[in-house]
Short mmCIF file of C-alpha atoms and ligand atoms in Angstrom, two decimals:
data_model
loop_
_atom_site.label_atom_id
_atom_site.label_comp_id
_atom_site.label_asym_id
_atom_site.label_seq_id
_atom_site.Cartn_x
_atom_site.Cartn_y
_atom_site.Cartn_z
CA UNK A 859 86.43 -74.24 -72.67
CA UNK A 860 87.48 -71.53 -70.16
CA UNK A 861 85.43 -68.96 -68.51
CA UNK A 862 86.44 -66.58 -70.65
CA UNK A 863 85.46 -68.54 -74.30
CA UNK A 864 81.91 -69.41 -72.53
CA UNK A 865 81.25 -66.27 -71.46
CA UNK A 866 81.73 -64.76 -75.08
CA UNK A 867 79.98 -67.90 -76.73
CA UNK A 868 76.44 -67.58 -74.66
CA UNK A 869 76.46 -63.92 -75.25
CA UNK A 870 76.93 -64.37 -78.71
CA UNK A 871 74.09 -66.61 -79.06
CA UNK A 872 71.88 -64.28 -76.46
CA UNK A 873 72.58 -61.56 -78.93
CA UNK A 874 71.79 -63.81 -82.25
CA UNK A 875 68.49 -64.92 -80.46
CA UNK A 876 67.86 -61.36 -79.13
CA UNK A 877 68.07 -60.13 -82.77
CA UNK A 878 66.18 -63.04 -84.51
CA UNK A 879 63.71 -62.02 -82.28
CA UNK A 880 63.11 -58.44 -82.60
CA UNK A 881 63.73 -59.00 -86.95
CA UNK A 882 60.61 -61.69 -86.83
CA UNK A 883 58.73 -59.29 -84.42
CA UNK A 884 59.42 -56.80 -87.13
CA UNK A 885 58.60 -58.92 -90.15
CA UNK A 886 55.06 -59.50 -88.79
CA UNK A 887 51.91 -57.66 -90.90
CA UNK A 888 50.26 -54.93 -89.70
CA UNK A 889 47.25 -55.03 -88.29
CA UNK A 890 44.93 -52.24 -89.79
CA UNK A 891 41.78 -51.57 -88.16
CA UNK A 892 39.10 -49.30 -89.09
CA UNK A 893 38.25 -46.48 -86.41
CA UNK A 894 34.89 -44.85 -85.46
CA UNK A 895 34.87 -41.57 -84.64
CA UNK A 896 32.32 -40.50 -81.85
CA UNK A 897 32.41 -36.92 -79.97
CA UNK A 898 36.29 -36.61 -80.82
CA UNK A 899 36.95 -40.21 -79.42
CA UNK A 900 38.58 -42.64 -81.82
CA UNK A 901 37.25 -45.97 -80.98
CA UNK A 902 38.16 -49.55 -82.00
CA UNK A 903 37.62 -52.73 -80.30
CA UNK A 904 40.31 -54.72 -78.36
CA UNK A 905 39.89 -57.69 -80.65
CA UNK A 906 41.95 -56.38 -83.09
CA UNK A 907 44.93 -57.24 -80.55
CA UNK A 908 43.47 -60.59 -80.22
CA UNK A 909 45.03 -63.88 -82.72
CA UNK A 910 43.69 -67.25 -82.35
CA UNK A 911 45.74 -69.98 -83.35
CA UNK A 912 44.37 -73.72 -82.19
CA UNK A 913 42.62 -72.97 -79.70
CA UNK A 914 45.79 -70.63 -78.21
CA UNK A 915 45.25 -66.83 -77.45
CA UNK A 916 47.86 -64.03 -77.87
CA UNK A 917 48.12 -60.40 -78.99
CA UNK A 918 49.48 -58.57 -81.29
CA UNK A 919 52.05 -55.66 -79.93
CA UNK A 920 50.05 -53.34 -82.35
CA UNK A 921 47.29 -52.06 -84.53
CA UNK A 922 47.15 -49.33 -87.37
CA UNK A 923 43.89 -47.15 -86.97
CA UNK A 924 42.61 -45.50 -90.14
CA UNK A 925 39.63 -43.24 -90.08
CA UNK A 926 38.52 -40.74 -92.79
CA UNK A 927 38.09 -38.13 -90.76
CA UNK A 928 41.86 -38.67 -90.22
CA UNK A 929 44.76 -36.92 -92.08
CA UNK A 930 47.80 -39.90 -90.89
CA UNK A 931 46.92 -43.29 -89.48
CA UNK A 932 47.21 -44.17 -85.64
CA UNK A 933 49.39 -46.83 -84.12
CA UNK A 934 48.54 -47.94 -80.92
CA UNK A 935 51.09 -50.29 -78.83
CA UNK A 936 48.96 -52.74 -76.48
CA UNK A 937 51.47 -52.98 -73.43
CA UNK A 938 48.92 -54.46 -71.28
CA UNK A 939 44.88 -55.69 -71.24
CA UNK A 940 44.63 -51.67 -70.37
CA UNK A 941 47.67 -50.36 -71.12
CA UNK A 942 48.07 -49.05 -74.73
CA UNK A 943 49.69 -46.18 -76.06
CA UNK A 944 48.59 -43.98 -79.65
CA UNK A 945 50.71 -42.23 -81.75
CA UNK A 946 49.92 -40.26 -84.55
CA UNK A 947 52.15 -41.36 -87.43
CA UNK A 948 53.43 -37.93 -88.56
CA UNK A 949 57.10 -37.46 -88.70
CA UNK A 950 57.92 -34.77 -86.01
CA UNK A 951 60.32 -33.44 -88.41
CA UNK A 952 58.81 -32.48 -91.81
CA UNK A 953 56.11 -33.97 -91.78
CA UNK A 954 55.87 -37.42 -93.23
CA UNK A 955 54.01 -40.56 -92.80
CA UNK A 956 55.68 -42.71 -90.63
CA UNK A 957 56.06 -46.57 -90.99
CA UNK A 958 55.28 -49.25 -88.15
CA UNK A 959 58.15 -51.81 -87.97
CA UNK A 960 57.55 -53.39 -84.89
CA UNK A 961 58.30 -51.29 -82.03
CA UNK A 962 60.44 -49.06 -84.63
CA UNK A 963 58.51 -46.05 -85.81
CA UNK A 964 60.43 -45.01 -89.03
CA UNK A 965 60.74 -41.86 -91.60
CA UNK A 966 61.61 -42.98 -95.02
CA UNK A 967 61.85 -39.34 -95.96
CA UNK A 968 65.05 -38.71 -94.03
CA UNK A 969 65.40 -41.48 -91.34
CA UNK A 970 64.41 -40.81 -88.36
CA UNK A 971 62.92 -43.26 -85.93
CA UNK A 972 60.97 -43.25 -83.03
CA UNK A 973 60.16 -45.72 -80.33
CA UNK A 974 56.76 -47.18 -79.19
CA UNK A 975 56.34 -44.11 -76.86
CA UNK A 976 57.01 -41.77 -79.66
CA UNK A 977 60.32 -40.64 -78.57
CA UNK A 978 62.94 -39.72 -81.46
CA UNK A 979 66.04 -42.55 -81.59
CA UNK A 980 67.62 -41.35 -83.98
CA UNK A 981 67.53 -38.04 -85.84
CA UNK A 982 67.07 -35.20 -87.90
CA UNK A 983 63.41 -35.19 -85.91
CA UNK A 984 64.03 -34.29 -82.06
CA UNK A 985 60.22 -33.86 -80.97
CA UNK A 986 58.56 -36.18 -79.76
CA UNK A 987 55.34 -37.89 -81.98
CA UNK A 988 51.97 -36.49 -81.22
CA UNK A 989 50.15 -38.71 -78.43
CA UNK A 990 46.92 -39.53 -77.15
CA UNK A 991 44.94 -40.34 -74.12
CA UNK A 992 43.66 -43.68 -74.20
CA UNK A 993 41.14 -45.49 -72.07
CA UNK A 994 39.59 -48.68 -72.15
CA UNK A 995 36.52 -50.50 -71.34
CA UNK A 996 36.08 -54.33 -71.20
CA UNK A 997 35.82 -54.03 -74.81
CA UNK A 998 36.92 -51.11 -76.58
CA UNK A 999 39.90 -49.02 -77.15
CA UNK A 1000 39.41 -44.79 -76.95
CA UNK A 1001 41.42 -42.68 -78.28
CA UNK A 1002 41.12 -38.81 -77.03
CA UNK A 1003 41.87 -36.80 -80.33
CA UNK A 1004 42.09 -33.57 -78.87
S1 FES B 2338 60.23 -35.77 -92.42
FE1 FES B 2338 60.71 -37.48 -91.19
S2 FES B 2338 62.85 -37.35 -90.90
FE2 FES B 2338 62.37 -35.61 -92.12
#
């Protein structure tokens, strides 16, 4: 096999492992958590991140937060122990309720998509998703809602 032929064969299987990847990232279930709303602070705790599997910790990329007091659900990203981000899923377009496919934020009304930042990918929408502030403790999540 020449350079050439290897080259194209290992990125080939980069890209095929690349995209397995990000389709069973994608195929996972959502997380839903229930928020509690306390002087216009959405709060949830960090253990909805958490999955234990024999005796092995890791995190889920993301949680949906539904409150009540809440017209569209929340998605919040967990990037690091105290680095999250929270969008409002609310098409920036017309409207609709947006749907959480991994780090894919997507509009079944007319297919727009937005990334885990909430920043349009791919049109009609061009605005960017509401966000929040969100700070942490050791435990908890908080989510600024104005
Ligand atoms: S309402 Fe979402 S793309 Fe139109």
């Amino acid at each position: 096999m020449n350079r050439k032929d290897f080259i194209k064969t290992c990125g080939g299987a980069c890209l095929g492992v690349i995209g397995l990847g990000l389709l069973v990232e994608s195929c996972k279930p959502m997380q839903y958590a229930q928020g509690t709303i306390v002087n216009n602070q959405l709060q949830i705790n960090k253990s909805n991140f958490i999955i234990s599997k024999e005796d092995k910790i890791s995190y889920r990329r993301s949680v949906i937060v539904k409150s009540e007091n809440l017209d569209f659900p929340i998605v919040v990203y967990r990037f690091s122990e105290t680095e999250y981000s929270a969008l409002l899923l609310k098409c920036s377009h017309q409207g609709s309720e947006l749907s959480a496919n991994g780090d894919i934020l997507t509009c079944a009304s007319h297919g727009s998509e937005f990334s885990n930042k909430g920043i349009p990918l791919q049109g009609p929408a061009d605005q960017n998703l509401q966000s929040f502030k969100v700070t942490t403790d050791e435990t908890n999540i908080f989510i600024q809602l104005t």
